[in-house]
mmCIF file of C-alpha atoms in Angstrom:
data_model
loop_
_atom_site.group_PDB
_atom_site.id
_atom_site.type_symbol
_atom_site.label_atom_id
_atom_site.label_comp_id
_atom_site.label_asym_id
_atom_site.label_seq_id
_atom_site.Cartn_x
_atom_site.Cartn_y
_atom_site.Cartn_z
ATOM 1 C CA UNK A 1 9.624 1.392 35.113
ATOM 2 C CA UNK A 2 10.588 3.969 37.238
ATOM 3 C CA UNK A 3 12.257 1.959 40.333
ATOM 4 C CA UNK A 4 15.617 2.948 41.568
ATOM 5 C CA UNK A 5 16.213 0.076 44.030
ATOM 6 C CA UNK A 6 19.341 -1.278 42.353
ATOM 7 C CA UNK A 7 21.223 1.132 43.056
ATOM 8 C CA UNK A 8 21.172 1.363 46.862
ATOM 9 C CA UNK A 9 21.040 -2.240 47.038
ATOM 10 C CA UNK A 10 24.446 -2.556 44.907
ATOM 11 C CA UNK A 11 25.896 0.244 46.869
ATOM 12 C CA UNK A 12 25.632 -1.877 49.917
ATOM 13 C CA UNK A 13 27.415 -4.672 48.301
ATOM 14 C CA UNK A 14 30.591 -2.270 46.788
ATOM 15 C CA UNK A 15 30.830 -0.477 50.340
ATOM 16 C CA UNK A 16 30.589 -3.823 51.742
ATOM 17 C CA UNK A 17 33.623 -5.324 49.562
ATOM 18 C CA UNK A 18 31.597 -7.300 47.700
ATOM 19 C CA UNK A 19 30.934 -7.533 43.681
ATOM 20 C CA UNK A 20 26.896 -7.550 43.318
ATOM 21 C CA UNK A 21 25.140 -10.889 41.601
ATOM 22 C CA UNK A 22 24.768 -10.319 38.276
ATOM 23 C CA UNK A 23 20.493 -10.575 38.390
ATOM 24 C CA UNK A 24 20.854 -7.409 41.323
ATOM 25 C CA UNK A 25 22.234 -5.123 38.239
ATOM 26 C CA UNK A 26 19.522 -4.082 36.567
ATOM 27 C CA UNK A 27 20.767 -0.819 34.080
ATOM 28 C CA UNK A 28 17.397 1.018 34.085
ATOM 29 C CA UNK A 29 17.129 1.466 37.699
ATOM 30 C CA UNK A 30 21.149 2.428 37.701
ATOM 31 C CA UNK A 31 19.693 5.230 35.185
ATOM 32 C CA UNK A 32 16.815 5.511 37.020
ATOM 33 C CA UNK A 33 18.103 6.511 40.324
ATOM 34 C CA UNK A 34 20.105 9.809 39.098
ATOM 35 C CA UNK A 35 18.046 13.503 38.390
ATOM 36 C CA UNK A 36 19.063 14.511 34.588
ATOM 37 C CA UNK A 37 17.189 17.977 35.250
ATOM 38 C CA UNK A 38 15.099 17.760 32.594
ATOM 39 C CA UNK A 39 13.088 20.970 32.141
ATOM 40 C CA UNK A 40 9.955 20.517 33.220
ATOM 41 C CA UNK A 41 6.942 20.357 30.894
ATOM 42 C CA UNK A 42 5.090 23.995 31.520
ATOM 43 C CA UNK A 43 1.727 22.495 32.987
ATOM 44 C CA UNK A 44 -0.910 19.708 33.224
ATOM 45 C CA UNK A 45 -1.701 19.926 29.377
ATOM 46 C CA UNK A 46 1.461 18.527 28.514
ATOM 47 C CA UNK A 47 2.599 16.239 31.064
ATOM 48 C CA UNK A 48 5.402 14.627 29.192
ATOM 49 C CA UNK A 49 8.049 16.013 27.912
ATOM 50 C CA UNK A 50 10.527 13.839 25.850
ATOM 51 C CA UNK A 51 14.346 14.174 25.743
ATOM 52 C CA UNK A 52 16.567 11.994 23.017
ATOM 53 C CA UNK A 53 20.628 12.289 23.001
ATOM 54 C CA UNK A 54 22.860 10.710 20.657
ATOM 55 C CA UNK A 55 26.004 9.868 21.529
ATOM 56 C CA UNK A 56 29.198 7.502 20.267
ATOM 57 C CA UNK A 57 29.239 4.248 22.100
ATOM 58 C CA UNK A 58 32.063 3.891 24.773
ATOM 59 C CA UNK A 59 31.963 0.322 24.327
ATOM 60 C CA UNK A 60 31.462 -0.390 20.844
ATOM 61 C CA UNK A 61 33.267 1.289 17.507
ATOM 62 C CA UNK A 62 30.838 2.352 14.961
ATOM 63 C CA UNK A 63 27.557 2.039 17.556
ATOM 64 C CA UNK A 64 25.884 4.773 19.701
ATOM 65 C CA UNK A 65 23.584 4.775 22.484
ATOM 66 C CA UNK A 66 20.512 6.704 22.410
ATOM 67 C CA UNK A 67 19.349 8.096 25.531
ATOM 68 C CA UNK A 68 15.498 8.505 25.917
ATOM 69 C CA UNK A 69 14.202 11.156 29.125
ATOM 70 C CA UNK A 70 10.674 11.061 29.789
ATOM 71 C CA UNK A 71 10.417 14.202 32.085
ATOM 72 C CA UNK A 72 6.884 14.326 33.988
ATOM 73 C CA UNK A 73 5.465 17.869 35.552
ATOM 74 C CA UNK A 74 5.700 18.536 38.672
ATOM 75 C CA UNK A 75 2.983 18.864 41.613
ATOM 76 C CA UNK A 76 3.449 22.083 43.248
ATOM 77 C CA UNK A 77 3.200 21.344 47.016
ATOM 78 C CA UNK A 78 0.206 23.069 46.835
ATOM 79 C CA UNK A 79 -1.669 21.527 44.320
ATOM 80 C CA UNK A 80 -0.455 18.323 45.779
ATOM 81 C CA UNK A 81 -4.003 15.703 45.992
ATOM 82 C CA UNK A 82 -4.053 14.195 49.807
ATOM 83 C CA UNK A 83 -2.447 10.775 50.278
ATOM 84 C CA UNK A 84 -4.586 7.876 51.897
ATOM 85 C CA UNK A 85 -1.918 5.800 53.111
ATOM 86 C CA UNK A 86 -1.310 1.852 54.562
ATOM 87 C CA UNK A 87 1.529 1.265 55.983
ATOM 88 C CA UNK A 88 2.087 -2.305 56.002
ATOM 89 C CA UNK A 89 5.389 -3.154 57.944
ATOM 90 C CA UNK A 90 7.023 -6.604 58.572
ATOM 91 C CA UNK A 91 8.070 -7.361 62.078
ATOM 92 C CA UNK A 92 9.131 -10.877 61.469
ATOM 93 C CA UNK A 93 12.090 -11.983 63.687
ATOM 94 C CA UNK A 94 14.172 -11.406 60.465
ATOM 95 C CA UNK A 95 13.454 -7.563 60.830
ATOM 96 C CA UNK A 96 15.297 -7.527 64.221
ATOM 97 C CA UNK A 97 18.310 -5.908 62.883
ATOM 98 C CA UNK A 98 19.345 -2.209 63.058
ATOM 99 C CA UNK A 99 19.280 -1.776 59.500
ATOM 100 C CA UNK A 100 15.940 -3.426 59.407
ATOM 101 C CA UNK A 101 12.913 -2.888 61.562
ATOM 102 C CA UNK A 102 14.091 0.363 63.552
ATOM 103 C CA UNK A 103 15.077 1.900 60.224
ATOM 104 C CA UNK A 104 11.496 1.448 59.114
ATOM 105 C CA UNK A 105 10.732 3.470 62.071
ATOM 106 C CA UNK A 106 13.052 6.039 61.130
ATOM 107 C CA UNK A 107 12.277 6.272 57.755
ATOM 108 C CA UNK A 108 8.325 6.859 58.405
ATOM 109 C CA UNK A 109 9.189 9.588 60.871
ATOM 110 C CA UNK A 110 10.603 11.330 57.069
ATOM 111 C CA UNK A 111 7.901 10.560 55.420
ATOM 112 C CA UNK A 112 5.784 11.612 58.476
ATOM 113 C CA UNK A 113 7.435 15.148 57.842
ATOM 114 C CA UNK A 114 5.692 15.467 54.733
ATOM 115 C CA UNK A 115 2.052 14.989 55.642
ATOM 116 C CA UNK A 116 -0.658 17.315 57.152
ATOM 117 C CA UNK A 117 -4.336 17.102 57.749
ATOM 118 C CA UNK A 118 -5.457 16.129 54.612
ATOM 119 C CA UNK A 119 -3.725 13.355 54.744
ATOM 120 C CA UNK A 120 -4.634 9.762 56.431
ATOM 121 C CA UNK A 121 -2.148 7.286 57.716
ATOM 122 C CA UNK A 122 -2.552 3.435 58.375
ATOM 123 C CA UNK A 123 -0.599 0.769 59.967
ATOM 124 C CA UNK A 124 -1.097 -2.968 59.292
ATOM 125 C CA UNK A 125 1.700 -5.398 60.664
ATOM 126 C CA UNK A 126 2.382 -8.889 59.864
ATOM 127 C CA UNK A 127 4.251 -11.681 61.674
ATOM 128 C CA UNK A 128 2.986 -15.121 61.813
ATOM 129 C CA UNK A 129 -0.606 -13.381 61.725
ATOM 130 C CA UNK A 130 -1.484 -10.138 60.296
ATOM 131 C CA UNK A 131 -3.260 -7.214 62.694
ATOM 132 C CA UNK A 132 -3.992 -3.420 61.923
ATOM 133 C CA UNK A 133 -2.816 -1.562 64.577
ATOM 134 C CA UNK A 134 -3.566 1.517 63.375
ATOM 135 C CA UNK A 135 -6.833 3.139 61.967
ATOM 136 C CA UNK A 136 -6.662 5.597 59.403
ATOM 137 C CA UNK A 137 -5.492 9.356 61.243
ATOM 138 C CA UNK A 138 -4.809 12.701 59.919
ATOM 139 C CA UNK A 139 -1.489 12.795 59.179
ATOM 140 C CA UNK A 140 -0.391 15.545 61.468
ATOM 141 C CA UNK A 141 -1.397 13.855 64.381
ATOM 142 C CA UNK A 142 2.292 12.305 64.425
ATOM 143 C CA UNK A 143 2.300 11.925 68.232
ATOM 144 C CA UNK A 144 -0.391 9.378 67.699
ATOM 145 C CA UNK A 145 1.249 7.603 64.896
ATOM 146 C CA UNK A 146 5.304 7.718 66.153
ATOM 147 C CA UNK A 147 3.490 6.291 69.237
ATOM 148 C CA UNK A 148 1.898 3.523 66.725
ATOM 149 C CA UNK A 149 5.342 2.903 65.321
ATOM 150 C CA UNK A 150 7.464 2.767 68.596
ATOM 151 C CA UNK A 151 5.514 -0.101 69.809
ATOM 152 C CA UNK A 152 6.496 -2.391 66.851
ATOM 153 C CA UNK A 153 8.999 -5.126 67.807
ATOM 154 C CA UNK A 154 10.334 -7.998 65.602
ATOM 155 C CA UNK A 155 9.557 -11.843 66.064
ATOM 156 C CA UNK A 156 7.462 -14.521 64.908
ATOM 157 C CA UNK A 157 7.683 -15.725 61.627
ATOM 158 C CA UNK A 158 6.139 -13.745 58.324
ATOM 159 C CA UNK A 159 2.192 -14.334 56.948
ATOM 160 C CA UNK A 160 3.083 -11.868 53.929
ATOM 161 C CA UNK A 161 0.085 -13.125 52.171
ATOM 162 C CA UNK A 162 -2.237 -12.466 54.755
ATOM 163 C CA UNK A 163 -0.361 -8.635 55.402
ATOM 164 C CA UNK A 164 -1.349 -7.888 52.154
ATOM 165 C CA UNK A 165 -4.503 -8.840 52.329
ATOM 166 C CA UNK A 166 -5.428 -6.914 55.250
ATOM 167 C CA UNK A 167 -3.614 -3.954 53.837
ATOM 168 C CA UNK A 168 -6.066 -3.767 50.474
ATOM 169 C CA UNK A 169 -8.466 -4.383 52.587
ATOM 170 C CA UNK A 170 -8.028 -1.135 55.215
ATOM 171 C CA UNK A 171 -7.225 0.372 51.728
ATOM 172 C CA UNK A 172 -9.969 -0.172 50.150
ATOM 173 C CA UNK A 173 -12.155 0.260 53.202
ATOM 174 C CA UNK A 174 -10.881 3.979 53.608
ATOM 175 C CA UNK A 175 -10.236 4.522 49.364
ATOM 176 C CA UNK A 176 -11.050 8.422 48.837
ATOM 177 C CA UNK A 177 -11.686 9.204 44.932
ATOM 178 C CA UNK A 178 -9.379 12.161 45.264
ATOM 179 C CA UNK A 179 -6.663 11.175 47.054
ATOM 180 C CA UNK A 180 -3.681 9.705 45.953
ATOM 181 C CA UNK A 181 -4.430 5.542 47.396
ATOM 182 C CA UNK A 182 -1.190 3.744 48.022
ATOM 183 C CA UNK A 183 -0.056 1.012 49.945
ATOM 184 C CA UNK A 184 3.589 1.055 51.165
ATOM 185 C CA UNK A 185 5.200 -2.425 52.281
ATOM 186 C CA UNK A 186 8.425 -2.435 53.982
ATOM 187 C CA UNK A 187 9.968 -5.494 54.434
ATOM 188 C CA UNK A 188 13.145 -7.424 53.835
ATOM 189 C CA UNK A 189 11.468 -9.616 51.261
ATOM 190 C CA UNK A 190 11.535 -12.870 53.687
ATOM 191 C CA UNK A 191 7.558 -13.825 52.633
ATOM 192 C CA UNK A 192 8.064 -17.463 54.292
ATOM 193 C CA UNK A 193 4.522 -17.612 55.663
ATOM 194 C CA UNK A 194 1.044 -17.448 53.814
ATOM 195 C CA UNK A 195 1.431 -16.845 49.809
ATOM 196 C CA UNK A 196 4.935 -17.833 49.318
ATOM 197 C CA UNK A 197 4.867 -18.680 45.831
ATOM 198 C CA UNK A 198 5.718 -15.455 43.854
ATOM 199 C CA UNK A 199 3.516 -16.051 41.120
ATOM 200 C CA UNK A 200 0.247 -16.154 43.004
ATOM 201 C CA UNK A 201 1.462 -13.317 44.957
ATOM 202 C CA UNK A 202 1.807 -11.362 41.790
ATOM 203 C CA UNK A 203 -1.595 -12.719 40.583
ATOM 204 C CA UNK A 204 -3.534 -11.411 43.765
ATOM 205 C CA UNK A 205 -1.635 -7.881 43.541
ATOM 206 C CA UNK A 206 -2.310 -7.706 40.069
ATOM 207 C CA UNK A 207 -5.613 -8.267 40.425
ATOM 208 C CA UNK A 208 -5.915 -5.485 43.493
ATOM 209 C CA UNK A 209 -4.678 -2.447 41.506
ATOM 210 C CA UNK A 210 -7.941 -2.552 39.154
ATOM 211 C CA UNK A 211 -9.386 -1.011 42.433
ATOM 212 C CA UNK A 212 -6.967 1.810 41.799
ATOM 213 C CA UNK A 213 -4.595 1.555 44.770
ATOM 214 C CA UNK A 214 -1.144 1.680 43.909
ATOM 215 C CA UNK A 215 1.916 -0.012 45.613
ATOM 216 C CA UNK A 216 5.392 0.768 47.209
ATOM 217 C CA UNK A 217 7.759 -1.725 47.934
ATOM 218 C CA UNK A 218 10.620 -0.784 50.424
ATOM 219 C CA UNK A 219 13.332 -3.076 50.589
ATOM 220 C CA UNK A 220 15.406 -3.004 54.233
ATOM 221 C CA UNK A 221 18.111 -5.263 55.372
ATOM 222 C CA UNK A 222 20.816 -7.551 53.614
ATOM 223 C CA UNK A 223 21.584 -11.426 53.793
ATOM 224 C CA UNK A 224 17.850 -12.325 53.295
ATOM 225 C CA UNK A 225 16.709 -9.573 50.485
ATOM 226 C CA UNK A 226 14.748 -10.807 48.204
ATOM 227 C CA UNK A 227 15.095 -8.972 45.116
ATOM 228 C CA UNK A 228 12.785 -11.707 43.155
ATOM 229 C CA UNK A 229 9.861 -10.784 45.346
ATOM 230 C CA UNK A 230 9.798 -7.508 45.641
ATOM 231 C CA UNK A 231 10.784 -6.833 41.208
ATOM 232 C CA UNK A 232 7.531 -9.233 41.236
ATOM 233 C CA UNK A 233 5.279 -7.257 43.484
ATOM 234 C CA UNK A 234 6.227 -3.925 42.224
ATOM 235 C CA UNK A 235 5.154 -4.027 38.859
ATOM 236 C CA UNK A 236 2.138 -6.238 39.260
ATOM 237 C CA UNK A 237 0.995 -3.640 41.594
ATOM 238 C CA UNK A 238 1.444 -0.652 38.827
ATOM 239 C CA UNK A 239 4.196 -0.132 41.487
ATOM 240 C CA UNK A 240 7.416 1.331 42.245
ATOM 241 C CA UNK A 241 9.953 -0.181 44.339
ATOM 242 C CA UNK A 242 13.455 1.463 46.412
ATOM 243 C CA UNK A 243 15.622 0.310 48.362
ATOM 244 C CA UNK A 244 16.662 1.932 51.937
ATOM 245 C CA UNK A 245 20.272 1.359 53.625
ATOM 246 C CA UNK A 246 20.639 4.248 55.171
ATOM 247 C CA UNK A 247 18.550 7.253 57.482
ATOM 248 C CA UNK A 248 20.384 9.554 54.022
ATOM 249 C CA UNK A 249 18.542 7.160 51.228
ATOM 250 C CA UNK A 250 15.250 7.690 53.022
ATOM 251 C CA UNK A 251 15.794 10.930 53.052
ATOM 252 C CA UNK A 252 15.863 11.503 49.323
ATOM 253 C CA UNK A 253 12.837 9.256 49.114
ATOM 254 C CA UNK A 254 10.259 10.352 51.523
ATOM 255 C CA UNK A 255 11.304 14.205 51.722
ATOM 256 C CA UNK A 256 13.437 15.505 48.486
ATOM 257 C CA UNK A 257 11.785 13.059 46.338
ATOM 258 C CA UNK A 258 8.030 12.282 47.868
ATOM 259 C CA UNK A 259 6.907 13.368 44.469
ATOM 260 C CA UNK A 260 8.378 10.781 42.556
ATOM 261 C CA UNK A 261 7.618 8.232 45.234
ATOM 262 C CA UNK A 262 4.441 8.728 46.051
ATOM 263 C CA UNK A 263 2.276 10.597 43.533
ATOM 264 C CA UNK A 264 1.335 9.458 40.069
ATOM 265 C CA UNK A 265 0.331 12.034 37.545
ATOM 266 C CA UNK A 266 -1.254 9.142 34.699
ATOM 267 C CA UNK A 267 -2.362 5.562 34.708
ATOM 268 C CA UNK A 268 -1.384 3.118 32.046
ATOM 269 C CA UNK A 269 1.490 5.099 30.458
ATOM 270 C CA UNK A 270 3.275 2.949 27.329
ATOM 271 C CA UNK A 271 5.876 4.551 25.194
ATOM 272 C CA UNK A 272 6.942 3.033 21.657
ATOM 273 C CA UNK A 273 9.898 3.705 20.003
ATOM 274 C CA UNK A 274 10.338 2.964 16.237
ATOM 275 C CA UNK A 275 13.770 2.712 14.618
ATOM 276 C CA UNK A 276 13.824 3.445 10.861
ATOM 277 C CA UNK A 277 15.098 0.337 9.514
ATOM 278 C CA UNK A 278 16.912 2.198 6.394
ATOM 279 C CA UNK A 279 18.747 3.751 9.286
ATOM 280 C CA UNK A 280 19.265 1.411 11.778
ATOM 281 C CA UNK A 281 20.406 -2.152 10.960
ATOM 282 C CA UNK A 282 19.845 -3.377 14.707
ATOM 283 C CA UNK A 283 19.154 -2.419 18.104
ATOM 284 C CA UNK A 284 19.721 -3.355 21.933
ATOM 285 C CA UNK A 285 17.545 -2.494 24.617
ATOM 286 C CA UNK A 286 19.590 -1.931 27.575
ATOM 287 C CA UNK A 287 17.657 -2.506 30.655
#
């Protein structure tokens, strides 16, 4: 579980002058969120490296928190496989706010920065019904697709179901074997229209990343974020999930952290951790 959307999204509340609900404080995307420089693993034949620290508990006398790094390698920008991407945005009348629907926009132009010829870029949008509006293009031809982006406006309620239907669908229309096949939904979370029940949500994105397309979740906006929905979506969709408040947080994830965002380096990763019970008379998972 490698989202850091917590942490943005508890940010907001603490600059806001608010304490955070308990169920937005989740511990391992707090962790998450920070870069413990690892050292890298040396290539592709090792792609893990593992890092284990030790120390006294703060909180408890005569406990101690273990600290386990899992520290991927690193795609050189070079080596980097092209990205086949769906944009799927929400431009629901909830998204009309500045921190919502015109932050989208900037936050694309970031990632935008990023691409080049190899790559393909699409746009589905959904309010009240869902419409591509546009086609898969290179992604430095970002005239064409700022112009794509600067027509959205908000209104109309939100057919989330039938968004993400149509964006599987252009994704799996345009899937390319050796790109990297990800669909990236930014929203507020407000799915009031179409599947609204999470758990049939989660069944039909579950279901869509046997295809192999991965998922993004992007979480704008405040009074109507819904954390439940996009938690659920994210990992059914062997996806990750962040949360964007400011031009400066999309920033780290579209340009000084596109790697971590965007590109997966294995499928299906479990780790299992085994305490020697001679050693250890109990343990807490924190997160």
């Amino acid at each position: 579980d490698v989202d850091t959307a917590t942490n943005a999204n508890v940010r907001r509340f603490l600059t806001g002058g608010q304490m955070p609900p308990n169920d937005a404080v989740r511990a391992e995307e707090l962790s998450n969120y920070f870069d413990y420089n690892y050292p890298l693993p040396a290539d592709r034949r090792t792609p893990f490296a593992t890092h284990v620290h030790v120390v006294p508990s703060p909180f408890n006398a005569g406990r101690e928190i273990v600290h386990i790094g899992i520290q991927g390698y690193d795609l050189i920008p070079a080596e980097r496989p092209p990205l086949n991407l769906t944009l799927m945005i929400d431009t629901s009348g909830s998204m009309m706010e500045p921190n919502k629907l015109p932050l989208v926009k900037q936050s694309v132009e970031v990632l935008l920065e990023q691409l080049t010829s190899r790559d393909r870029v699409s746009i589905v949008v959904y309010a009240g019904s869902a419409g591509l509006i546009l086609p898969p293009t290179p992604g430095d031809q970002r005239a064409t697709i700022s112009a794509a982006l600067n027509r959205l406006e908000a209104g109309g309620s939100t057919a989330g179901g039938e968004g993400l239907a149509l964006a599987y669908a252009t994704a799996r229309q345009n899937f390319n074997a050796n790109s990297v096949n990800r669909v990236i939904l930014a929203s507020d979370g407000d799915f009031n229209v179409g599947i609204a029940d999470p758990e049939r949500l989660e069944d039909f994105v579950a279901e869509q990343r046997e295809t192999g397309i991965y998922l993004t979740i992007l979480g704008f906006g405040g009074q109507n974020y819904n954390e439940v929905m996009t938690q659920t979506l994210s990992q059914a969709g062997n996806g990750t999930a962040a949360y964007i408040d400011t031009l400066r947080e999309a920033n780290k994830v579209f340009s000084q952290e596109i790697s971590r965002s965007l590109l997966p380096i294995a499928d299906d990763v479990k780790i299992q951790v085994e305490f020697n019970p001679r050693q250890e008379a109990e343990y807490r998972l924190i997160g």
